[in-house]
XYZ file of C-alpha atoms in Angstrom:
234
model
C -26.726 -49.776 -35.231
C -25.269 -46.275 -35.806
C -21.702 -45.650 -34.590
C -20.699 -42.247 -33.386
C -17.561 -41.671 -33.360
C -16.046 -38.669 -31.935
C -13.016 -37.811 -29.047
C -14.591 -39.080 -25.919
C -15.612 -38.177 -22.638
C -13.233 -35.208 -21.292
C -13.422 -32.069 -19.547
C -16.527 -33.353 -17.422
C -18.164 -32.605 -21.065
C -19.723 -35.743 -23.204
C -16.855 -34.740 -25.324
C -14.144 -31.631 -26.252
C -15.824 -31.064 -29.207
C -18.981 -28.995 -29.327
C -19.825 -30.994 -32.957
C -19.374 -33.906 -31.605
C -21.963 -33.237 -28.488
C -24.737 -31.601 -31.397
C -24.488 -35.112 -32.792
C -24.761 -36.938 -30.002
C -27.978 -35.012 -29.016
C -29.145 -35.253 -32.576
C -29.345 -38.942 -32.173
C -31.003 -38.916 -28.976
C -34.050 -36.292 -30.074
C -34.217 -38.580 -33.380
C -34.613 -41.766 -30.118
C -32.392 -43.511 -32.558
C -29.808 -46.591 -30.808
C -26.537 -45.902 -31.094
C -22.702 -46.732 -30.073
C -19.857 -44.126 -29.566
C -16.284 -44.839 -30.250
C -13.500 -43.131 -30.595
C -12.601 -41.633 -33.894
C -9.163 -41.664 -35.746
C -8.877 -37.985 -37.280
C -6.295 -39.226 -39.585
C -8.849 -41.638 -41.355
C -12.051 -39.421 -41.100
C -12.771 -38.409 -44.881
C -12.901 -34.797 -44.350
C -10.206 -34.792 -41.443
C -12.568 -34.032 -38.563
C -15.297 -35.083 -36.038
C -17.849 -36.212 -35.741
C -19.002 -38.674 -38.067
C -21.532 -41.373 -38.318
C -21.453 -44.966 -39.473
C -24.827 -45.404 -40.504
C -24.808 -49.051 -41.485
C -21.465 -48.463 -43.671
C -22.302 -45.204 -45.230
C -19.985 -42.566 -43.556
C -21.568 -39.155 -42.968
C -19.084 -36.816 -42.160
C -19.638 -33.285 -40.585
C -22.324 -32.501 -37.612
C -24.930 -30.463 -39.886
C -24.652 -33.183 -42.723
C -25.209 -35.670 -40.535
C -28.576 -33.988 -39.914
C -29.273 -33.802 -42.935
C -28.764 -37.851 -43.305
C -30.978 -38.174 -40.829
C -34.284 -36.208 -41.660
C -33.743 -37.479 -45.216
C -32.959 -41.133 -44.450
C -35.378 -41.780 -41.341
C -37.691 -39.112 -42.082
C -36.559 -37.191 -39.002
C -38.415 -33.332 -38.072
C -36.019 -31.498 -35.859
C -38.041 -28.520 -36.390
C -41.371 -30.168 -35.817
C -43.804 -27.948 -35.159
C -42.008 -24.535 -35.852
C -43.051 -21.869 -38.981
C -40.627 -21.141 -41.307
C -39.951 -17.739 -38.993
C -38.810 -19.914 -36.625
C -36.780 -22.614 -38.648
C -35.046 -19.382 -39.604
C -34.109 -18.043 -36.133
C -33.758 -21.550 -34.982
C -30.693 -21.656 -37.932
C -29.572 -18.281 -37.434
C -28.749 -19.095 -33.953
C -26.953 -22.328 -34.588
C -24.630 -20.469 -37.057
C -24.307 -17.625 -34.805
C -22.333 -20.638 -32.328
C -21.188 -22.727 -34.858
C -19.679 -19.960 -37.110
C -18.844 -17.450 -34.826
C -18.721 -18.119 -31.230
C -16.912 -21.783 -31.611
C -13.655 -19.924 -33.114
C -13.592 -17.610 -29.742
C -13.427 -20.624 -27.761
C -10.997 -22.086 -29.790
C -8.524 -19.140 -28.905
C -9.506 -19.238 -25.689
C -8.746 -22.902 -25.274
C -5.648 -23.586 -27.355
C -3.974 -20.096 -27.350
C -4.417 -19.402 -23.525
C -1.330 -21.077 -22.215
C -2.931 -21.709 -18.678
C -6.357 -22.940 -20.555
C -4.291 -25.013 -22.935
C -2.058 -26.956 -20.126
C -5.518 -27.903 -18.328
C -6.735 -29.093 -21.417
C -5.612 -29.711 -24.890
C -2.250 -30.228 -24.267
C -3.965 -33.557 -22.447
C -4.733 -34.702 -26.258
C -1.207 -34.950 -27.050
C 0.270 -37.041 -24.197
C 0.665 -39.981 -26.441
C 2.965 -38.702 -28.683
C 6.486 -39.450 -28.053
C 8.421 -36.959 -25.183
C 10.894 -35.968 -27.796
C 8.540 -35.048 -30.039
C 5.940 -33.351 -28.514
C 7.164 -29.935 -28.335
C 7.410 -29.974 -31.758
C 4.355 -31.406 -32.570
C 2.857 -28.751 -30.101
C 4.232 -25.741 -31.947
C 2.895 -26.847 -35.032
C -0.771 -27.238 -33.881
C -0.902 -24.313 -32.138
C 1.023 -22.217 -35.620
C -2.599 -23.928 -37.485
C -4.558 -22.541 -34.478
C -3.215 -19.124 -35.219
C -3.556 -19.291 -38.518
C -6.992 -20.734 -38.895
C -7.952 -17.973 -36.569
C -6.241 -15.103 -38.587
C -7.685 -16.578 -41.863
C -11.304 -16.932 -40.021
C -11.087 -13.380 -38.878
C -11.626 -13.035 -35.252
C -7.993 -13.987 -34.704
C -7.189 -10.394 -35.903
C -8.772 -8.616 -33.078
C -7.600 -7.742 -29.835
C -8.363 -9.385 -26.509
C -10.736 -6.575 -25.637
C -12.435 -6.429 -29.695
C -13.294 -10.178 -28.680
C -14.421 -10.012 -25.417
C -17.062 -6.779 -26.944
C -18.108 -9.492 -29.515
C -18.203 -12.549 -27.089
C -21.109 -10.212 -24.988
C -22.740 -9.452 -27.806
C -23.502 -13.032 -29.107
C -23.788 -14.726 -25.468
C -26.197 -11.636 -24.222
C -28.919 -12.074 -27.899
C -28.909 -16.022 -26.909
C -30.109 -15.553 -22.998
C -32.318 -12.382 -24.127
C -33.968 -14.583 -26.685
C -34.333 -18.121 -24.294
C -35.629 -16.001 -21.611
C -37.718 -17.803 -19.299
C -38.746 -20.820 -22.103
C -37.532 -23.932 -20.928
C -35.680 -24.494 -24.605
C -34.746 -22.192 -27.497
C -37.715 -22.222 -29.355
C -40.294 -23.056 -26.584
C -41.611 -25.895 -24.563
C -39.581 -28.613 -26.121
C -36.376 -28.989 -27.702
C -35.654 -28.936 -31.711
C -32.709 -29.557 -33.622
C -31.268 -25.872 -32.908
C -30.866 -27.013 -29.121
C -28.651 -29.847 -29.712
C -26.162 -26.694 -31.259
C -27.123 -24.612 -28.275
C -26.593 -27.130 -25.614
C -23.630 -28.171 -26.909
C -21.772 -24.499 -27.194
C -23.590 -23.628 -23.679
C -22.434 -26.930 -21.820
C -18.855 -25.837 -23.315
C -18.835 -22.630 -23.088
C -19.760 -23.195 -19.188
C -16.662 -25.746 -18.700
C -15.418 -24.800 -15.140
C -12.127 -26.193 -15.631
C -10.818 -23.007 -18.169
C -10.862 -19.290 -17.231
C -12.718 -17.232 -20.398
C -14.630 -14.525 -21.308
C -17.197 -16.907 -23.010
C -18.137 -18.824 -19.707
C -17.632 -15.553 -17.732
C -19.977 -14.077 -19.695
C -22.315 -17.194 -19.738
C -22.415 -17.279 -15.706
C -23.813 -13.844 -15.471
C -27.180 -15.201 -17.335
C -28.999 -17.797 -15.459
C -31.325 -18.565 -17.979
C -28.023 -19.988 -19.719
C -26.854 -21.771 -16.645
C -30.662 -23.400 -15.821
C -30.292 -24.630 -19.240
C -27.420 -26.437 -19.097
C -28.450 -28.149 -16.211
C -31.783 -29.024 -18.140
C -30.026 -30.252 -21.003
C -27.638 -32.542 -18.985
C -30.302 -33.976 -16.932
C -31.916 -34.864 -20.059
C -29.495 -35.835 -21.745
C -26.241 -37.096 -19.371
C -27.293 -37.305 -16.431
C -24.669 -39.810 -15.977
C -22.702 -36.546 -15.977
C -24.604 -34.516 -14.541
């Protein structure tokens, strides 16, 4: 059986990490049995989540573990889209996975109100004395992973301009379709659901989910997705 491993349940979210979620939904469009468990970052080969145990061949990294999948079960996630499609389909996971995903990561870690309701909740097993410093260090990465990306150059007000931009093309495309591309989902949605689900999180205060509650389209798709997908959650 596959093993998923990635952070857990949190947040009211099937897990933290956005990556993590794609995967999860990956496996569940492919109808494929799996397990999840928790992963140990320190041991992951490429120092993140998700990965897959696929019968002890480790696939690290949410879009190669795609690709694992349509080449080693013969798996379609784009089933029944042109190549027009396949390429908006991509576009759009990329604009989230590339783009969006680093606002949220400001929002989240570098918010101090945002960070105490959330990731600070990652680090309560490290050792009283030592968490501050531990803390200061993650969040000095944050920053700089963020300046060397790019968006953590701009101003509060730059991002928030960019945040509408993305978040407004997404609901404008969906429209009234039921999933990204149409009547039923494809591999682009497990990206979209994932970011959208996130992005929605009521428990932090952003310009992302403020801007994703003034589309209902978005919100109407969450809700589909979870229903579908954890309704345990839902």
């Amino acid at each position: 059986m596959l093993t998923l491993h990635g952070f857990g349940r949190a947040f009211g979210l099937p897990d933290p990490s956005p990556f993590v979620v794609k995967t999860e939904v990956m496996l569940k469009l492919a109808g494929l049995d799996y397990q999840r468990k928790t992963g140990n970052l320190g041991k992951a080969p490429k120092g993140k989540l998700p990965l897959i145990d696929d019968g002890g061949t480790i696939v690290a990294d949410s879009t190669l573990i795609r690709f694992h999948l349509e080449t080693t079960r013969g798996i379609d996630f784009d089933k029944g889209l042109d190549a027009a499609q396949k390429g908006v389909a991509w576009a759009f996971e990329k604009l989230l996975e590339d783009h969006l995903y680093w606002i949220v990561v400001r929002e989240r870690w570098l918010d101090p109100a945002n960070f105490d309701r959330g990731p600070r909740k990652f680090f309560d097993k490290v050792p009283a004395p030592l968490r501050p410093v531990v803390l200061a260090m993650v969040k000095r990465q944050v920053r700089g992973n963020l300046k060397a990306q790019g968006l953590g150059r701009h101003s509060g007000a730059e991002l928030a301009a960019i945040t509408a931009r993305g978040i407004d093309g997404l609901s404008a495309y969906l429209g009234d379709k039921p999933w990204l591309m149409g009547d039923r989902p494809c591999g682009a949605d497990a990206t979209v659901f994932a970011f959208v689900s996130g992005g929605l999180c009521p428990l932090f205060q952003s310009t992302v989910r403020t801007r994703m509650e003034q589309h209902p389209n978005l919100i109407g798709y969450r809700d589909r997705g979870m229903q579908l997908w954890f309704a345990d959650l839902a």
